[in-house]
mmCIF file of C-alpha atoms and ligand atoms in Angstrom:
data_model
loop_
_atom_site.group_PDB
_atom_site.id
_atom_site.type_symbol
_atom_site.label_atom_id
_atom_site.label_comp_id
_atom_site.label_asym_id
_atom_site.label_seq_id
_atom_site.Cartn_x
_atom_site.Cartn_y
_atom_site.Cartn_z
ATOM 1 C CA UNK S 235 48.447 -49.301 -109.481
ATOM 2 C CA UNK S 236 45.542 -50.147 -107.431
ATOM 3 C CA UNK S 237 42.702 -48.572 -107.263
ATOM 4 C CA UNK S 238 43.261 -46.604 -104.020
ATOM 5 C CA UNK S 239 46.586 -46.154 -104.438
ATOM 6 C CA UNK S 240 48.005 -42.589 -102.320
ATOM 7 C CA UNK S 241 44.242 -43.180 -100.313
ATOM 8 C CA UNK S 242 43.607 -43.007 -97.099
ATOM 9 C CA UNK S 243 40.299 -44.817 -95.787
ATOM 10 C CA UNK S 244 38.880 -45.136 -92.332
ATOM 11 C CA UNK S 245 37.058 -47.842 -91.348
ATOM 12 C CA UNK S 246 35.183 -48.093 -88.731
ATOM 13 C CA UNK S 247 33.982 -51.278 -87.401
ATOM 14 C CA UNK S 248 36.779 -52.424 -88.634
ATOM 15 C CA UNK S 249 38.081 -55.259 -86.676
ATOM 16 C CA UNK S 250 35.527 -57.660 -87.562
ATOM 17 C CA UNK S 251 33.215 -58.883 -90.516
ATOM 18 C CA UNK S 252 32.383 -57.111 -93.352
ATOM 19 C CA UNK S 253 34.780 -54.106 -92.098
ATOM 20 C CA UNK S 254 37.700 -56.466 -91.902
ATOM 21 C CA UNK S 255 36.905 -57.821 -95.023
ATOM 22 C CA UNK S 256 37.325 -54.369 -96.779
ATOM 23 C CA UNK S 257 40.572 -53.399 -94.681
ATOM 24 C CA UNK S 258 42.023 -56.556 -96.653
ATOM 25 C CA UNK S 259 40.954 -55.133 -100.204
ATOM 26 C CA UNK S 260 41.338 -51.572 -99.566
ATOM 27 C CA UNK S 261 44.825 -52.742 -98.147
ATOM 28 C CA UNK S 262 45.382 -54.656 -101.258
ATOM 29 C CA UNK S 263 44.569 -51.994 -103.616
ATOM 30 C CA UNK S 264 47.282 -49.573 -102.273
ATOM 31 C CA UNK S 265 45.233 -47.756 -99.597
ATOM 32 C CA UNK S 266 46.274 -46.843 -95.994
ATOM 33 C CA UNK S 267 43.855 -48.234 -93.730
ATOM 34 C CA UNK S 268 42.580 -46.713 -90.317
ATOM 35 C CA UNK S 269 41.098 -49.501 -88.473
ATOM 36 C CA UNK S 270 38.280 -48.491 -86.036
ATOM 37 C CA UNK S 271 36.442 -50.166 -83.415
ATOM 38 C CA UNK S 272 34.813 -50.729 -79.539
ATOM 39 C CA UNK S 273 37.071 -54.169 -79.383
ATOM 40 C CA UNK S 274 40.613 -52.807 -78.746
ATOM 41 C CA UNK S 275 42.198 -56.954 -78.590
ATOM 42 C CA UNK S 276 40.643 -58.289 -82.177
ATOM 43 C CA UNK S 277 42.067 -54.562 -83.694
ATOM 44 C CA UNK S 278 45.410 -54.981 -82.329
ATOM 45 C CA UNK S 279 46.003 -58.224 -83.798
ATOM 46 C CA UNK S 280 44.143 -57.324 -86.629
ATOM 47 C CA UNK S 281 46.396 -54.201 -87.451
ATOM 48 C CA UNK S 282 49.304 -56.223 -86.716
ATOM 49 C CA UNK S 283 48.066 -58.506 -89.292
ATOM 50 C CA UNK S 284 47.681 -56.097 -91.887
ATOM 51 C CA UNK S 285 51.444 -54.806 -91.205
ATOM 52 C CA UNK S 286 52.768 -58.392 -91.736
ATOM 53 C CA UNK S 287 51.207 -59.039 -94.455
ATOM 54 C CA UNK S 288 53.012 -55.268 -95.628
ATOM 55 C CA UNK S 289 49.978 -53.264 -95.326
ATOM 56 C CA UNK S 290 50.006 -49.958 -93.627
ATOM 57 C CA UNK S 291 47.313 -49.896 -91.218
ATOM 58 C CA UNK S 292 46.708 -48.172 -88.032
ATOM 59 C CA UNK S 293 44.325 -49.459 -85.020
ATOM 60 C CA UNK S 294 42.483 -46.460 -83.470
ATOM 61 C CA UNK S 295 40.248 -48.068 -80.297
ATOM 62 C CA UNK S 296 37.143 -45.890 -80.337
ATOM 63 C CA UNK S 297 33.162 -46.321 -79.460
ATOM 64 C CA UNK S 298 31.520 -44.764 -82.718
ATOM 65 C CA UNK S 299 28.472 -43.413 -79.971
ATOM 66 C CA UNK S 300 31.054 -40.945 -78.721
ATOM 67 C CA UNK S 301 31.972 -37.948 -79.756
ATOM 68 C CA UNK S 302 35.576 -37.413 -78.611
ATOM 69 C CA UNK S 303 36.601 -40.698 -79.920
ATOM 70 C CA UNK S 304 35.501 -39.718 -83.197
ATOM 71 C CA UNK S 305 37.604 -36.510 -83.149
ATOM 72 C CA UNK S 306 40.427 -38.748 -81.436
ATOM 73 C CA UNK S 307 40.501 -41.317 -84.355
ATOM 74 C CA UNK S 308 40.782 -38.263 -86.892
ATOM 75 C CA UNK S 309 43.076 -36.173 -85.327
ATOM 76 C CA UNK S 310 45.217 -39.867 -85.224
ATOM 77 C CA UNK S 311 44.404 -40.590 -89.045
ATOM 78 C CA UNK S 312 45.760 -37.591 -90.079
ATOM 79 C CA UNK S 313 48.950 -37.498 -87.416
ATOM 80 C CA UNK S 314 50.096 -40.900 -88.992
ATOM 81 C CA UNK S 315 48.705 -40.651 -92.818
ATOM 82 C CA UNK S 316 48.438 -36.882 -93.324
ATOM 83 C CA UNK S 317 44.903 -36.711 -94.794
ATOM 84 C CA UNK S 318 41.677 -38.800 -94.932
ATOM 85 C CA UNK S 319 40.507 -39.390 -98.328
ATOM 86 C CA UNK S 320 37.465 -43.042 -97.548
ATOM 87 C CA UNK S 321 35.485 -43.396 -95.152
ATOM 88 C CA UNK S 322 33.755 -46.581 -94.427
ATOM 89 C CA UNK S 323 30.883 -45.943 -91.754
ATOM 90 C CA UNK S 324 30.775 -49.360 -90.737
ATOM 91 C CA UNK S 325 29.862 -50.243 -87.082
ATOM 92 C CA UNK S 326 27.035 -52.183 -86.207
ATOM 93 C CA UNK S 327 24.974 -54.106 -83.868
ATOM 94 C CA UNK S 328 22.329 -56.127 -84.387
ATOM 95 C CA UNK S 329 19.200 -56.723 -81.400
ATOM 96 C CA UNK S 330 16.629 -59.611 -82.398
ATOM 97 C CA UNK S 331 13.587 -59.676 -80.210
ATOM 98 C CA UNK S 332 9.780 -58.969 -80.809
ATOM 99 C CA UNK S 333 8.922 -55.471 -79.602
ATOM 100 C CA UNK S 334 6.694 -55.836 -77.357
ATOM 101 C CA UNK S 335 9.835 -57.482 -75.185
ATOM 102 C CA UNK S 336 12.042 -54.686 -76.649
ATOM 103 C CA UNK S 337 13.304 -52.700 -73.309
ATOM 104 C CA UNK S 338 13.911 -48.936 -74.185
ATOM 105 C CA UNK S 339 17.620 -49.318 -72.971
ATOM 106 C CA UNK S 340 18.316 -51.889 -76.230
ATOM 107 C CA UNK S 341 16.283 -49.479 -78.742
ATOM 108 C CA UNK S 342 18.397 -46.703 -77.627
ATOM 109 C CA UNK S 343 21.602 -49.122 -77.923
ATOM 110 C CA UNK S 344 20.918 -49.907 -81.136
ATOM 111 C CA UNK S 345 19.696 -46.378 -82.497
ATOM 112 C CA UNK S 346 22.948 -44.943 -80.884
ATOM 113 C CA UNK S 347 25.606 -47.592 -82.571
ATOM 114 C CA UNK S 348 23.698 -48.192 -85.719
ATOM 115 C CA UNK S 349 22.617 -44.348 -86.610
ATOM 116 C CA UNK S 350 24.101 -41.881 -84.226
ATOM 117 C CA UNK S 351 27.741 -43.349 -85.044
ATOM 118 C CA UNK S 352 26.832 -43.140 -88.542
ATOM 119 C CA UNK S 353 25.947 -39.054 -87.931
ATOM 120 C CA UNK S 354 29.322 -38.847 -85.868
ATOM 121 C CA UNK S 355 31.757 -40.615 -88.147
ATOM 122 C CA UNK S 356 30.188 -38.635 -91.319
ATOM 123 C CA UNK S 357 29.980 -35.408 -90.129
ATOM 124 C CA UNK S 358 33.346 -35.307 -88.937
ATOM 125 C CA UNK S 359 34.317 -36.649 -93.002
ATOM 126 C CA UNK S 360 32.749 -33.900 -94.031
ATOM 127 C CA UNK S 361 33.756 -31.250 -91.754
ATOM 128 C CA UNK S 362 37.587 -32.549 -93.015
ATOM 129 C CA UNK S 363 36.377 -33.270 -96.686
ATOM 130 C CA UNK S 364 34.862 -29.074 -96.974
ATOM 131 C CA UNK S 365 38.598 -28.364 -96.244
ATOM 132 C CA UNK S 366 40.737 -30.543 -98.011
ATOM 133 C CA UNK S 367 38.797 -30.488 -101.161
ATOM 134 C CA UNK S 368 36.931 -33.327 -101.414
ATOM 135 C CA UNK S 369 36.122 -37.564 -100.448
ATOM 136 C CA UNK S 370 33.857 -40.246 -100.130
ATOM 137 C CA UNK S 371 31.723 -41.650 -97.401
ATOM 138 C CA UNK S 372 30.286 -45.456 -97.322
ATOM 139 C CA UNK S 373 27.886 -45.880 -95.120
ATOM 140 C CA UNK S 374 26.972 -49.616 -94.147
ATOM 141 C CA UNK S 375 22.861 -49.386 -94.024
ATOM 142 C CA UNK S 376 20.905 -52.964 -94.716
ATOM 143 C CA UNK S 377 19.050 -54.298 -97.241
ATOM 144 C CA UNK S 378 16.521 -54.323 -94.166
ATOM 145 C CA UNK S 379 16.815 -50.870 -94.632
ATOM 146 C CA UNK S 380 14.539 -51.221 -97.604
ATOM 147 C CA UNK S 381 12.274 -53.340 -96.943
ATOM 148 C CA UNK S 382 10.685 -54.532 -92.943
ATOM 149 C CA UNK S 383 11.270 -57.949 -90.928
ATOM 150 C CA UNK S 384 9.379 -59.208 -87.810
ATOM 151 C CA UNK S 385 11.946 -59.438 -84.952
ATOM 152 C CA UNK S 386 14.693 -56.845 -85.500
ATOM 153 C CA UNK S 387 12.794 -53.559 -85.390
ATOM 154 C CA UNK S 388 15.222 -50.839 -84.241
ATOM 155 C CA UNK S 389 17.791 -52.871 -86.383
ATOM 156 C CA UNK S 390 15.648 -52.157 -89.083
ATOM 157 C CA UNK S 391 14.724 -48.179 -88.362
ATOM 158 C CA UNK S 392 18.249 -47.238 -87.843
ATOM 159 C CA UNK S 393 19.100 -49.046 -91.194
ATOM 160 C CA UNK S 394 16.694 -47.296 -93.240
ATOM 161 C CA UNK S 395 17.783 -43.974 -91.432
ATOM 162 C CA UNK S 396 21.083 -44.339 -92.735
ATOM 163 C CA UNK S 397 19.914 -44.756 -96.103
ATOM 164 C CA UNK S 398 17.871 -41.803 -95.705
ATOM 165 C CA UNK S 399 20.338 -39.859 -93.638
ATOM 166 C CA UNK S 400 22.981 -41.277 -96.907
ATOM 167 C CA UNK S 401 20.872 -39.814 -99.564
ATOM 168 C CA UNK S 402 20.173 -36.131 -97.213
ATOM 169 C CA UNK S 403 23.524 -35.603 -96.947
ATOM 170 C CA UNK S 404 24.610 -36.526 -100.373
ATOM 171 C CA UNK S 405 22.103 -33.584 -101.673
ATOM 172 C CA UNK S 406 23.967 -31.682 -98.913
ATOM 173 C CA UNK S 407 27.524 -31.746 -100.937
ATOM 174 C CA UNK S 408 26.870 -33.531 -104.062
ATOM 175 C CA UNK S 409 28.425 -30.125 -105.656
ATOM 176 C CA UNK S 410 31.556 -29.937 -103.169
ATOM 177 C CA UNK S 411 33.155 -32.994 -104.918
ATOM 178 C CA UNK S 412 31.909 -35.378 -101.672
ATOM 179 C CA UNK S 413 30.234 -38.234 -102.988
ATOM 180 C CA UNK S 414 28.326 -40.494 -100.238
ATOM 181 C CA UNK S 415 26.748 -43.570 -100.882
ATOM 182 C CA UNK S 416 24.736 -46.867 -98.743
ATOM 183 C CA UNK S 417 25.722 -50.037 -98.760
ATOM 184 C CA UNK S 418 23.060 -52.573 -98.272
ATOM 185 C CA UNK S 419 24.173 -55.799 -97.414
ATOM 186 C CA UNK S 420 21.744 -59.389 -97.006
ATOM 187 C CA UNK S 421 23.031 -62.089 -95.060
ATOM 188 C CA UNK S 422 26.705 -62.434 -94.476
ATOM 189 C CA UNK S 423 28.442 -64.596 -92.489
ATOM 190 C CA UNK S 424 30.175 -62.582 -90.214
ATOM 191 C CA UNK S 425 30.358 -62.688 -86.213
ATOM 192 C CA UNK S 426 26.881 -60.266 -86.091
ATOM 193 C CA UNK S 427 25.204 -63.247 -87.251
ATOM 194 C CA UNK S 428 25.593 -64.651 -83.067
ATOM 195 C CA UNK S 429 23.560 -68.014 -82.721
ATOM 196 C CA UNK S 430 20.587 -67.215 -85.597
ATOM 197 C CA UNK S 431 19.774 -69.849 -87.127
ATOM 198 C CA UNK S 432 21.827 -69.756 -90.495
ATOM 199 C CA UNK S 433 19.800 -72.574 -92.301
ATOM 200 C CA UNK S 434 17.121 -69.892 -91.854
ATOM 201 C CA UNK S 435 18.636 -67.311 -93.081
ATOM 202 C CA UNK S 436 20.102 -69.669 -96.244
ATOM 203 C CA UNK S 437 16.068 -70.939 -96.888
ATOM 204 C CA UNK S 438 14.967 -67.385 -97.064
ATOM 205 C CA UNK S 439 17.382 -66.046 -99.934
ATOM 206 C CA UNK S 440 17.289 -66.836 -103.517
ATOM 207 C CA UNK S 441 20.608 -67.821 -103.921
ATOM 208 C CA UNK S 442 20.383 -70.459 -101.397
ATOM 209 C CA UNK S 443 23.384 -69.156 -99.672
ATOM 210 C CA UNK S 444 24.401 -66.435 -97.264
ATOM 211 C CA UNK S 445 26.913 -63.644 -98.840
ATOM 212 C CA UNK S 446 31.020 -63.412 -97.935
ATOM 213 C CA UNK S 447 32.489 -60.617 -95.759
ATOM 214 C CA UNK S 448 34.446 -60.285 -99.323
ATOM 215 C CA UNK S 449 31.418 -60.269 -102.119
ATOM 216 C CA UNK S 450 30.623 -57.018 -99.856
ATOM 217 C CA UNK S 451 33.970 -55.833 -99.605
ATOM 218 C CA UNK S 452 34.104 -55.772 -103.502
ATOM 219 C CA UNK S 453 31.435 -53.525 -103.537
ATOM 220 C CA UNK S 454 32.216 -51.094 -100.606
ATOM 221 C CA UNK S 455 35.671 -50.770 -103.002
ATOM 222 C CA UNK S 456 33.311 -50.052 -105.983
ATOM 223 C CA UNK S 457 32.026 -46.983 -104.310
ATOM 224 C CA UNK S 458 34.883 -46.180 -102.599
ATOM 225 C CA UNK S 459 37.144 -45.722 -105.578
ATOM 226 C CA UNK S 460 36.583 -43.841 -109.154
ATOM 227 C CA UNK S 461 34.672 -46.722 -110.922
ATOM 228 C CA UNK S 462 31.376 -45.250 -109.286
ATOM 229 C CA UNK S 463 32.683 -41.377 -109.822
ATOM 230 C CA UNK S 464 28.845 -40.463 -111.299
ATOM 231 C CA UNK S 465 27.180 -42.074 -108.137
ATOM 232 C CA UNK S 466 25.696 -40.193 -105.301
ATOM 233 C CA UNK S 467 23.326 -40.688 -102.619
ATOM 234 C CA UNK S 468 22.695 -44.510 -103.686
ATOM 235 C CA UNK S 469 21.758 -47.610 -101.639
ATOM 236 C CA UNK S 470 23.819 -50.682 -103.434
ATOM 237 C CA UNK S 471 22.357 -53.712 -103.100
ATOM 238 C CA UNK S 472 24.051 -56.880 -102.270
ATOM 239 C CA UNK S 473 21.823 -59.328 -101.079
ATOM 240 C CA UNK S 474 21.642 -62.957 -103.063
ATOM 241 C CA UNK S 475 18.475 -61.707 -104.730
ATOM 242 C CA UNK S 476 16.783 -61.409 -101.241
ATOM 243 C CA UNK S 477 14.985 -57.672 -101.699
ATOM 244 C CA UNK S 478 13.980 -59.200 -105.489
ATOM 245 C CA UNK S 479 11.289 -60.989 -103.940
HETATM 246 N N1 LIG C 146 26.418 -59.847 -91.288
HETATM 247 C C1 LIG C 146 25.143 -59.396 -91.649
HETATM 248 O O1 LIG C 146 24.055 -60.107 -92.388
HETATM 249 C C2 LIG C 146 24.840 -57.825 -92.332
HETATM 250 C C3 LIG C 146 23.188 -57.645 -92.948
HETATM 251 C C4 LIG C 146 23.801 -56.060 -93.378
HETATM 252 C C5 LIG C 146 24.176 -55.098 -92.748
HETATM 253 N N2 LIG C 146 25.318 -55.652 -92.362
HETATM 254 C C6 LIG C 146 25.924 -54.792 -91.495
HETATM 255 O O2 LIG C 146 27.462 -54.308 -91.750
HETATM 256 C C7 LIG C 146 28.001 -53.797 -90.485
HETATM 257 C C8 LIG C 146 29.543 -54.704 -90.509
HETATM 258 O O3 LIG C 146 29.203 -56.069 -89.849
HETATM 259 P P1 LIG C 146 29.499 -57.353 -89.509
HETATM 260 O O4 LIG C 146 28.127 -58.645 -90.393
HETATM 261 O O5 LIG C 146 30.791 -57.605 -90.347
HETATM 262 O O6 LIG C 146 29.542 -57.914 -87.906
HETATM 263 P P2 LIG C 146 30.721 -57.893 -87.288
HETATM 264 O O7 LIG C 146 29.794 -58.067 -85.598
HETATM 265 O O8 LIG C 146 31.716 -58.972 -87.313
HETATM 266 O O9 LIG C 146 31.649 -56.211 -86.800
HETATM 267 C C9 LIG C 146 30.956 -55.040 -86.114
HETATM 268 C C10 LIG C 146 31.759 -54.884 -85.644
HETATM 269 O O10 LIG C 146 31.474 -53.180 -85.233
HETATM 270 C C11 LIG C 146 31.937 -53.454 -84.055
HETATM 271 N N3 LIG C 146 31.151 -52.349 -83.058
HETATM 272 C C12 LIG C 146 30.073 -52.710 -82.526
HETATM 273 N N4 LIG C 146 29.371 -51.389 -81.944
HETATM 274 C C13 LIG C 146 30.707 -50.886 -81.563
HETATM 275 C C14 LIG C 146 31.014 -49.534 -81.595
HETATM 276 N N5 LIG C 146 30.068 -48.970 -80.560
HETATM 277 N N6 LIG C 146 32.268 -48.460 -81.993
HETATM 278 C C15 LIG C 146 33.360 -48.830 -82.674
HETATM 279 N N7 LIG C 146 32.938 -50.751 -83.308
HETATM 280 C C16 LIG C 146 31.626 -51.138 -82.514
HETATM 281 C C17 LIG C 146 32.282 -54.845 -83.218
HETATM 282 O O11 LIG C 146 33.157 -54.391 -82.198
HETATM 283 C C18 LIG C 146 32.527 -55.650 -84.533
HETATM 284 O O12 LIG C 146 34.088 -55.701 -84.786
HETATM 285 C C19 LIG C 146 27.192 -53.501 -89.383
HETATM 286 O O13 LIG C 146 26.462 -51.992 -89.507
HETATM 287 C C20 LIG C 146 26.033 -54.602 -89.460
HETATM 288 O O14 LIG C 146 24.825 -54.061 -89.300
HETATM 289 C C21 LIG C 146 25.668 -56.895 -91.548
#
C-alpha cells in the first residue's frame, strides 16, 4: 500500500518543476491528483502523461490569484474524486531585479501569486477540512523566506510571509485535525530559474550542485503523509546546506 492510498491531493503549479515531480510521486504512492496551473497546454499534457502511466489525474486551469478560479478547483476536485485530503500550495513566480528598478506592478504581481494565492487556496482547503473532519496543507515557501538575498526582495518578502502565515494558521487549526507546514527549498533545477547563471547558484550551495525537483517531492510527501503526524507549523528546509552557512 502506498503512503497516500485513497487520498485526493490538489497541487497548484502542478504542471512544471517541483509541483509536477510531486504529482508523479503522489500518484506512485496511491493518491488521486488534481493538477492546477495557469498554463493550460502544459497542464493538459501532464494530465495525459499521468493517466497513461495508470494514475488518476485531473487538470484544472486556474490562476491562483483569482477567487472564482479557486472555488472552481475545489468544486471540480470534489465532483471528480469526492473529497480533498491534501493541498500542496506550490504555484509561484520569481522576480529578480534591484529594488530601485522594481516597478510597483511587479512587486504587486509577485506578492499576488506567491502570497495572496497561498492564502486563497489555504482558506478554501481549511473551510473544506473543517467540514470533512481534517486534512493537510503544505505551502511552498523558500530558503529565501528564512534569509535575505540581494536582488529578489519582492519574492523574499512573499516567501517570508508564507512561512509566518503557515505558522499562524497551523496554530489556528492545530486542534481541528488540520496540519499545515511549509517547505523551504534551496536552488532547484526547474524552469523558474530562467536564464539565471546556474554556476553562481551551484557555487553558493555548500553541496556544490542544484537540487532536483524529485528531492523536494520526497520532503513534500513526508509532510503530506502520516509520517509527519506530529508536525504542524514547521518550515522544513531542503537546501543543500545553504542556510546553514
Ligand atoms: N526552483 C527553485 O529554485 C525554488 C526554490 C525555492 C522555492 N521555489 C518555489 O517552488 C514553487 C514551484 O516552483 P518551480 O521551481 O517548480 O517553478 P516552475 O516555474 O517550474 O513551476 C511553477 C508553476 O507555477 C505555475 N504558475 C505561475 N503562476 C501561476 C498562477 N498565477 N496560477 C497558477 N499557476 C501559476 C507556472 O505555470 C508553473 O507551472 C514556487 O512557489 C517557487 O517559488 C522554487
